């Protein structure tokens, strides 16, 4: 998972100069091009050198949050659509030249427009695929500077350019959340805060907050174990991170453990299944809260290694198995579970502020396909729950088809499923409606959906 980008730290006096904006723009354009070709930033950014990655990530996140506007501007500036590499570089430069004070201040990216033009031209000359188009790129960007007010006014007449989300996504939010859709879209274009989960088995939250304060990092408590940082920090700077004192996890994701475990006393005799566990944050939080006989599944062997690594760092133990939760005949031993966490595969439409590529990678048809996957997982796992047991269904989605509608259909099919008070849809950032489940003081939750269902006794 890629964390929210933060601006590179100021260069200390006398330190060597960092990479030029032209170099960073060249690599940013390559990342944007890869996303437009259907690749996830989670796969693309690790290919960027360690020296360049922080700056390139910050620039790429910014571009993707403004890609709809940049594309609409580019369509006015050119008569014929340029080559994909040239288009990606132009969109990257245009996104840095937009008159968007609010987004600029939140991203921490401030460049004079003429500097962006010059550096974009230099970036074009550095790359074989764009070198011959350097003069064309220069002409397009200088025309934008001359005609910016008129070009912007025309571009922002298009919903995709105004909201920087695909048309189908905007329309679905308008149907699903008619009172909050604009706030959701606006929140998606802002970076989410960095939130920590303090490992209660290693350190008390108050003590850890004081340790942060001692190194000049201010924080605010959230939930039972969380701390929202005033500013993002490299994990290497967090006190005791390598020793398992904390993890990075949004406040919405931290709700899973409490929602699944609350209301009863748990012991190591209780069998608990985390059905789609990777990268292991929720598995770990459950084990931090209680001694459990935990089985963590994931269908991807490499992601199972991440679960193992997470548990090892935090000093926790669980059985981690590579298996498809939807095919229990291949892995289930026939012993029913006391509790199941199903954090199901979904569109990730609730965590766009941390993964701005998601909106451009998803297609409308993906929603229906994922709804089928979620339904199949629910049907496969429900028989594995003992009478009196509980299942927490979760997705990091704001789409009702993957949340409220999915659960309503399940309850209609299963008369032995008892719906318990649950948060339902948590909306991202300031879009989240006030209520007992919305106590995040800084930046709001990521978008999430939670419902707990208990299996009635015969």
Coordinates of C-alpha atoms in Angstrom, one line a residue:
X1 CA 0.0 0.0 0.0
X2 CA 1.3 3.5 -0.9
X3 CA 1.0 6.0 1.9
X4 CA -0.2 9.5 1.3
X5 CA 2.5 11.7 -0.2
X6 CA 4.0 14.5 1.8
X7 CA 6.3 17.2 0.5
X8 CA 10.0 16.5 0.7
X9 CA 11.7 17.9 3.8
X10 CA 13.5 21.2 3.4
X11 CA 17.2 20.8 2.4
X12 CA 19.6 21.5 5.2
X13 CA 22.1 24.3 4.6
X14 CA 25.1 22.9 2.8
X15 CA 23.4 19.7 1.7
X16 CA 23.8 18.5 -1.9
X17 CA 21.1 19.7 -4.3
X18 CA 18.3 17.3 -4.9
X19 CA 17.0 16.2 -8.2
X20 CA 15.7 18.9 -10.5
X21 CA 12.0 19.5 -11.1
X22 CA 12.7 18.5 -14.8
X23 CA 14.0 15.1 -13.7
X24 CA 11.1 14.6 -11.3
X25 CA 8.5 15.7 -14.0
X26 CA 10.0 13.2 -16.4
X27 CA 9.5 10.3 -14.0
X28 CA 6.1 11.7 -12.9
X29 CA 4.9 11.7 -16.5
X30 CA 6.0 8.1 -16.8
X31 CA 4.0 7.2 -13.7
X32 CA 0.9 9.0 -15.0
X33 CA 1.3 7.3 -18.4
X34 CA 1.5 3.9 -16.6
X35 CA -1.8 4.7 -14.7
X36 CA -3.5 5.7 -18.0
X37 CA -2.3 2.3 -19.4
X38 CA -4.1 0.5 -16.5
X39 CA -1.2 0.0 -14.0
X40 CA -1.5 0.6 -10.3
X41 CA 0.8 3.1 -8.6
X42 CA 1.4 0.4 -6.0
X43 CA 3.3 -1.4 -8.8
X44 CA 4.8 1.6 -10.6
X45 CA 6.2 3.8 -7.9
X46 CA 8.5 1.1 -6.4
X47 CA 10.3 1.1 -9.8
X48 CA 11.4 4.7 -9.2
X49 CA 14.8 5.1 -7.6
X50 CA 14.8 5.7 -3.8
X51 CA 16.3 9.2 -4.3
X52 CA 13.6 10.3 -6.6
X53 CA 10.6 8.4 -5.2
X54 CA 9.4 10.9 -2.5
X55 CA 9.3 13.9 -4.8
X56 CA 7.9 11.8 -7.7
X57 CA 5.2 10.4 -5.5
X58 CA 4.1 13.8 -4.3
X59 CA 4.0 15.1 -7.9
X60 CA 2.2 12.1 -9.2
X61 CA -0.5 12.2 -6.5
X62 CA -1.0 15.9 -7.3
X63 CA -1.3 15.3 -11.0
X64 CA -3.8 12.4 -10.5
X65 CA -5.9 14.7 -8.3
X66 CA -6.2 17.2 -11.1
X67 CA -6.0 14.9 -14.1
X68 CA -9.6 15.6 -15.2
X69 CA -9.0 19.3 -15.4
X70 CA -5.6 18.9 -17.1
X71 CA -7.1 16.6 -19.8
X72 CA -9.9 19.1 -20.5
X73 CA -7.4 21.9 -20.8
X74 CA -5.2 19.8 -23.1
X75 CA -8.1 19.1 -25.4
X76 CA -8.5 22.8 -26.0
X77 CA -4.8 23.4 -26.5
X78 CA -4.2 20.8 -29.2
X79 CA -6.0 19.9 -32.4
X80 CA -4.9 16.3 -32.4
X81 CA -4.4 14.2 -29.4
X82 CA -0.6 13.9 -28.9
X83 CA 1.4 10.7 -28.2
X84 CA 0.6 9.2 -24.8
X85 CA 4.0 10.1 -23.4
X86 CA 3.7 13.7 -24.5
X87 CA 0.1 13.9 -23.2
X88 CA 1.3 12.6 -19.8
X89 CA 4.0 15.2 -19.6
X90 CA 1.7 18.0 -20.6
X91 CA -1.0 17.0 -18.1
X92 CA 1.7 16.8 -15.4
X93 CA 2.9 20.3 -16.1
X94 CA -0.6 21.7 -16.5
X95 CA -1.7 20.3 -13.1
X96 CA 1.1 22.2 -11.5
X97 CA 0.0 25.5 -13.1
X98 CA -3.6 25.4 -12.2
X99 CA -5.0 28.3 -10.2
X100 CA -6.1 26.1 -7.3
X101 CA -4.9 27.7 -4.1
X102 CA -6.7 25.3 -1.8
X103 CA -5.3 22.2 -3.4
X104 CA -1.9 23.8 -3.7
X105 CA -1.7 24.6 -0.1
X106 CA -2.7 21.1 1.0
X107 CA -0.2 19.4 -1.3
X108 CA 2.6 21.7 -0.4
X109 CA 3.6 22.0 -4.1
X110 CA 4.3 25.6 -5.1
X111 CA 6.1 26.4 -8.4
X112 CA 6.1 29.6 -10.4
X113 CA 4.2 28.9 -13.7
X114 CA 7.2 30.0 -15.9
X115 CA 9.4 27.6 -13.9
X116 CA 7.1 24.7 -14.6
X117 CA 7.1 25.6 -18.4
X118 CA 10.9 25.7 -18.5
X119 CA 11.3 22.5 -16.5
X120 CA 8.7 20.6 -18.5
X121 CA 10.6 21.5 -21.7
X122 CA 13.8 20.3 -20.1
X123 CA 12.0 17.1 -19.1
X124 CA 10.9 16.6 -22.6
X125 CA 14.4 16.9 -23.9
X126 CA 15.7 14.3 -21.4
X127 CA 13.4 11.6 -22.8
X128 CA 13.8 10.0 -26.2
X129 CA 10.1 9.6 -26.5
X130 CA 9.3 13.3 -26.1
X131 CA 12.5 15.1 -27.2
X132 CA 11.3 15.9 -30.7
X133 CA 8.1 17.4 -29.1
X134 CA 9.9 19.9 -26.8
X135 CA 9.0 22.9 -28.9
X136 CA 5.4 21.8 -29.2
X137 CA 5.2 21.3 -25.4
X138 CA 6.6 24.8 -24.8
X139 CA 4.0 26.3 -27.2
X140 CA 1.1 24.5 -25.5
X141 CA 2.1 25.5 -22.0
X142 CA 2.8 29.2 -23.0
X143 CA -0.5 29.4 -24.7
X144 CA -2.1 28.2 -21.5
X145 CA -0.4 31.0 -19.6
X146 CA -1.7 33.6 -22.0
X147 CA -5.2 32.3 -22.2
X148 CA -5.6 30.8 -18.7
X149 CA -8.9 32.4 -17.6
X150 CA -10.8 31.5 -20.7
X151 CA -9.4 28.0 -21.0
X152 CA -10.1 27.3 -17.3
X153 CA -13.7 28.6 -17.5
X154 CA -14.4 26.4 -20.5
X155 CA -12.8 23.3 -19.0
X156 CA -14.6 23.6 -15.7
X157 CA -18.0 23.4 -17.5
X158 CA -17.3 19.7 -17.7
X159 CA -18.1 17.7 -14.5
X160 CA -15.0 15.4 -15.0
X161 CA -12.8 18.5 -15.1
X162 CA -14.5 20.2 -12.2
X163 CA -14.5 17.1 -9.9
X164 CA -11.6 15.1 -11.3
X165 CA -13.4 11.8 -11.3
X166 CA -14.9 9.8 -14.2
X167 CA -18.5 10.6 -15.2
X168 CA -19.8 7.2 -14.0
X169 CA -18.3 7.7 -10.6
X170 CA -19.8 11.1 -10.1
X171 CA -23.2 9.9 -11.2
X172 CA -23.1 6.9 -8.9
X173 CA -22.3 9.1 -5.9
X174 CA -25.1 11.4 -6.8
X175 CA -27.5 8.5 -6.6
X176 CA -26.0 6.8 -3.5
X177 CA -25.3 10.0 -1.4
X178 CA -27.5 12.8 -2.8
X179 CA -26.8 15.1 0.2
X180 CA -23.0 14.4 0.4
X181 CA -21.7 13.6 -3.1
X182 CA -20.0 17.0 -3.6
X183 CA -18.3 16.8 -0.2
X184 CA -17.1 13.3 -1.0
X185 CA -15.6 14.3 -4.3
X186 CA -13.9 17.3 -2.7
X187 CA -12.5 15.2 0.2
X188 CA -11.1 12.7 -2.3
X189 CA -9.0 15.4 -3.8
X190 CA -7.3 16.2 -0.5
X191 CA -4.5 14.2 1.2
X192 CA -5.7 12.1 4.2
X193 CA -4.0 12.7 7.5
X194 CA -1.4 10.2 8.8
X195 CA -2.9 8.2 11.6
X196 CA -1.2 5.7 13.9
X197 CA -2.5 2.8 15.8
X198 CA -0.6 2.4 19.1
X199 CA 0.1 -1.2 20.0
X200 CA -1.5 -1.5 23.5
X201 CA 0.5 -4.6 24.2
X202 CA 3.8 -2.6 24.0
X203 CA 3.0 0.9 25.2
X204 CA 0.1 3.0 26.5
X205 CA -1.2 5.6 24.0
X206 CA -0.6 8.5 26.4
X207 CA 3.0 7.5 26.8
X208 CA 3.5 7.1 23.1
X209 CA 1.9 10.5 22.4
X210 CA 4.4 12.0 24.8
X211 CA 7.2 10.2 23.0
X212 CA 6.0 11.8 19.8
X213 CA 5.8 15.2 21.4
X214 CA 9.4 14.8 22.6
X215 CA 10.6 14.7 19.0
X216 CA 8.4 17.6 18.0
X217 CA 5.5 15.6 16.5
X218 CA 2.1 16.8 17.7
X219 CA -0.9 14.4 17.6
X220 CA -4.5 14.1 18.6
X221 CA -6.2 10.9 20.0
X222 CA -8.8 9.2 17.9
X223 CA -10.8 6.1 18.7
X224 CA -9.4 3.6 21.3
X225 CA -5.8 3.3 20.1
X226 CA -5.3 5.9 17.4
X227 CA -3.3 9.1 17.1
X228 CA -3.7 11.5 14.2
X229 CA -0.5 13.3 13.4
X230 CA -0.5 17.0 12.7
X231 CA 1.9 16.3 9.8
X232 CA 3.0 13.1 8.1
X233 CA 6.3 11.6 9.2
X234 CA 8.6 8.9 7.7
X235 CA 8.0 5.7 9.7
X236 CA 11.7 5.5 10.4
X237 CA 11.3 8.7 12.6
X238 CA 8.4 7.2 14.7
X239 CA 9.6 6.2 18.2
X240 CA 9.8 2.4 18.5
X241 CA 8.3 1.7 15.1
X242 CA 10.7 -1.2 14.3
X243 CA 10.0 -2.6 17.8
X244 CA 6.3 -2.7 17.1
X245 CA 5.1 0.2 19.2
X246 CA 2.8 1.5 16.5
X247 CA 1.4 0.9 13.0
X248 CA 0.1 3.3 10.3
X249 CA -3.6 2.7 9.9
X250 CA -6.5 5.1 9.2
X251 CA -9.0 5.6 12.0
X252 CA -11.8 4.0 9.9
X253 CA -9.8 0.8 9.5
X254 CA -9.1 0.8 13.2
X255 CA -12.8 0.5 14.0
X256 CA -12.9 -3.2 12.8
X257 CA -11.4 -4.7 15.9
X258 CA -13.8 -3.0 18.3
X259 CA -16.9 -3.7 16.2
X260 CA -16.0 -7.4 15.9
X261 CA -15.0 -8.0 19.5
X262 CA -17.1 -5.6 21.7
X263 CA -19.7 -7.0 24.0
X264 CA -18.0 -10.2 25.3
X265 CA -14.8 -11.5 26.8
X266 CA -12.5 -13.4 24.4
X267 CA -9.9 -16.1 25.1
X268 CA -7.4 -18.0 23.2
X269 CA -10.0 -20.8 22.9
X270 CA -12.1 -18.6 20.6
X271 CA -11.5 -19.3 16.9
X272 CA -11.4 -16.1 14.8
X273 CA -11.0 -15.9 11.0
X274 CA -9.7 -12.9 9.1
X275 CA -10.8 -14.0 5.7
X276 CA -9.0 -11.4 3.5
X277 CA -6.2 -10.4 5.8
X278 CA -3.4 -8.8 3.8
X279 CA -1.6 -6.6 4.6
X280 CA -2.4 -7.6 8.1
X281 CA -3.4 -4.4 9.9
X282 CA -6.8 -5.5 11.1
X283 CA -5.5 -9.0 12.0
X284 CA -2.8 -7.4 14.1
X285 CA -5.3 -5.0 15.8
X286 CA -7.5 -7.9 16.8
X287 CA -4.6 -9.7 18.4
X288 CA -3.5 -6.5 20.1
X289 CA -6.9 -6.3 21.7
X290 CA -7.4 -9.9 22.7
X291 CA -5.7 -13.4 22.9
X292 CA -7.3 -15.3 20.1
X293 CA -7.0 -18.5 18.1
X294 CA -6.5 -16.6 14.8
X295 CA -6.5 -17.8 11.3
X296 CA -5.6 -15.2 8.7
X297 CA -6.2 -16.0 5.0
X298 CA -5.2 -14.3 1.8
X299 CA -5.3 -15.6 -1.7
X300 CA -1.9 -14.0 -2.7
X301 CA 1.2 -15.7 -1.3
X302 CA 3.3 -12.5 -1.5
X303 CA 0.7 -10.6 0.5
X304 CA 0.7 -13.4 3.1
X305 CA 4.3 -12.7 3.6
X306 CA 3.4 -9.1 4.4
X307 CA 0.9 -10.3 7.0
X308 CA 3.7 -12.5 8.5
X309 CA 6.1 -9.5 8.5
X310 CA 3.5 -7.3 10.2
X311 CA 2.8 -9.8 12.9
X312 CA 6.5 -10.4 13.6
X313 CA 7.3 -6.7 14.0
X314 CA 4.4 -6.3 16.4
X315 CA 5.2 -9.4 18.4
X316 CA 2.0 -11.2 17.6
X317 CA 1.2 -14.7 16.5
X318 CA -1.4 -16.2 14.1
X319 CA -1.8 -18.9 11.6
X320 CA -1.3 -17.3 8.2
X321 CA -2.4 -19.4 5.2
X322 CA -2.5 -18.7 1.5
X323 CA -6.0 -19.7 0.5
X324 CA -9.1 -18.5 -1.2
X325 CA -11.6 -17.7 1.5
X326 CA -14.4 -18.3 -1.0
X327 CA -13.4 -22.0 -1.4
X328 CA -13.5 -23.3 2.2
X329 CA -13.4 -27.0 1.1
X330 CA -9.7 -26.4 0.3
X331 CA -8.7 -25.1 3.7
X332 CA -11.4 -25.4 6.4
X333 CA -11.0 -28.1 9.0
X334 CA -14.7 -28.3 9.8
X335 CA -14.5 -26.5 13.2
X336 CA -16.8 -23.5 13.2
X337 CA -15.6 -20.0 14.0
X338 CA -16.7 -17.8 16.9
X339 CA -16.1 -14.7 14.8
X340 CA -15.3 -13.8 11.2
X341 CA -13.9 -10.6 9.8
X342 CA -14.7 -10.3 6.0
X343 CA -12.9 -7.2 4.7
X344 CA -14.0 -8.0 1.2
X345 CA -12.3 -7.0 -2.1
X346 CA -14.0 -3.9 -3.4
X347 CA -13.6 -0.8 -5.6
X348 CA -11.6 1.0 -2.9
X349 CA -13.8 4.0 -3.7
X350 CA -13.5 5.1 0.0
X351 CA -9.7 5.5 0.0
X352 CA -9.2 7.6 -3.1
X353 CA -7.5 10.4 -1.1
X354 CA -4.7 8.0 -0.3
X355 CA -4.8 6.2 -3.6
X356 CA -5.6 8.8 -6.3
X357 CA -5.0 6.4 -9.1
X358 CA -8.0 4.3 -8.2
X359 CA -10.6 6.6 -9.7
X360 CA -8.8 6.4 -13.1
X361 CA -8.2 2.7 -13.0
X362 CA -11.7 1.6 -12.1
X363 CA -14.5 1.0 -14.6
X364 CA -18.3 1.1 -14.0
X365 CA -18.4 -2.6 -14.8
X366 CA -16.0 -3.3 -11.9
X367 CA -18.7 -2.5 -9.4
X368 CA -21.0 -5.3 -10.5
X369 CA -18.2 -7.8 -10.8
X370 CA -17.0 -7.0 -7.2
X371 CA -20.5 -7.2 -5.8
X372 CA -20.6 -10.8 -7.1
X373 CA -17.3 -11.6 -5.4
X374 CA -18.5 -10.1 -2.2
X375 CA -21.8 -12.0 -2.3
X376 CA -20.0 -15.3 -3.0
X377 CA -17.6 -14.7 -0.1
X378 CA -20.5 -14.0 2.3
X379 CA -22.3 -17.1 1.1
X380 CA -19.2 -19.3 1.5
X381 CA -18.3 -18.0 5.0
X382 CA -21.6 -17.8 6.7
X383 CA -21.9 -21.6 7.1
X384 CA -18.5 -21.6 8.9
X385 CA -19.8 -19.4 11.7
X386 CA -21.1 -21.2 14.8
X387 CA -24.6 -20.3 16.2
X388 CA -24.2 -17.3 18.4
X389 CA -21.1 -16.3 16.4
X390 CA -20.7 -12.9 14.7
X391 CA -19.5 -11.8 11.2
X392 CA -18.2 -8.3 10.5
X393 CA -18.6 -7.3 6.9
X394 CA -16.4 -4.5 5.8
X395 CA -15.4 -2.7 2.6
X396 CA -13.3 0.4 2.0
X397 CA -16.1 1.6 -0.4
X398 CA -18.6 4.4 -0.4
X399 CA -20.8 2.8 -3.1
X400 CA -24.0 1.4 -1.6
X401 CA -23.9 -1.6 -3.9
X402 CA -20.9 -2.8 -2.0
X403 CA -22.2 -1.9 1.4
X404 CA -25.8 -1.2 2.5
X405 CA -27.4 -2.9 -0.6
X406 CA -25.1 -5.9 -0.3
X407 CA -26.0 -6.5 3.4
X408 CA -29.7 -5.9 2.9
X409 CA -29.8 -8.6 0.2
X410 CA -27.9 -11.0 2.4
X411 CA -30.3 -10.4 5.3
X412 CA -33.2 -11.2 3.0
X413 CA -31.6 -14.5 2.0
X414 CA -30.6 -15.5 5.5
X415 CA -33.3 -15.5 8.2
X416 CA -30.7 -16.7 10.8
X417 CA -28.7 -13.5 10.4
X418 CA -29.4 -10.8 13.0
X419 CA -28.2 -7.3 12.1
X420 CA -26.5 -5.4 15.0
X421 CA -26.0 -1.7 15.4
X422 CA -23.2 -0.7 13.0
X423 CA -21.7 2.4 11.5
X424 CA -22.8 1.6 8.0
X425 CA -21.3 3.9 5.4
X426 CA -18.5 6.2 6.8
X427 CA -17.8 9.0 4.2
X428 CA -14.4 10.4 3.7
X429 CA -13.0 13.5 5.3
X430 CA -15.4 16.3 6.1
X431 CA -18.1 14.5 4.1
X432 CA -18.7 12.1 7.0
X433 CA -22.0 12.9 8.7
X434 CA -21.9 13.6 12.4
X435 CA -22.8 10.9 14.8
X436 CA -21.5 8.4 17.4
X437 CA -19.2 6.7 14.9
X438 CA -17.6 10.0 13.6
X439 CA -15.2 11.3 16.2
X440 CA -12.1 11.8 14.1
X441 CA -11.0 15.4 14.8
X442 CA -8.6 15.9 12.0
X443 CA -9.5 15.1 8.4
X444 CA -12.3 12.7 9.1
X445 CA -12.2 9.0 8.3
X446 CA -11.4 7.3 5.1
X447 CA -14.6 6.1 3.3
X448 CA -15.6 2.7 4.8
X449 CA -18.6 0.4 5.3
X450 CA -19.2 -1.8 8.4
X451 CA -22.0 -4.1 9.3
X452 CA -22.0 -6.8 12.0
X453 CA -24.3 -9.8 11.7
X454 CA -24.8 -12.4 14.4
X455 CA -25.9 -16.0 13.7
X456 CA -29.0 -16.8 15.6
X457 CA -29.1 -19.9 17.7
X458 CA -31.3 -22.7 16.4

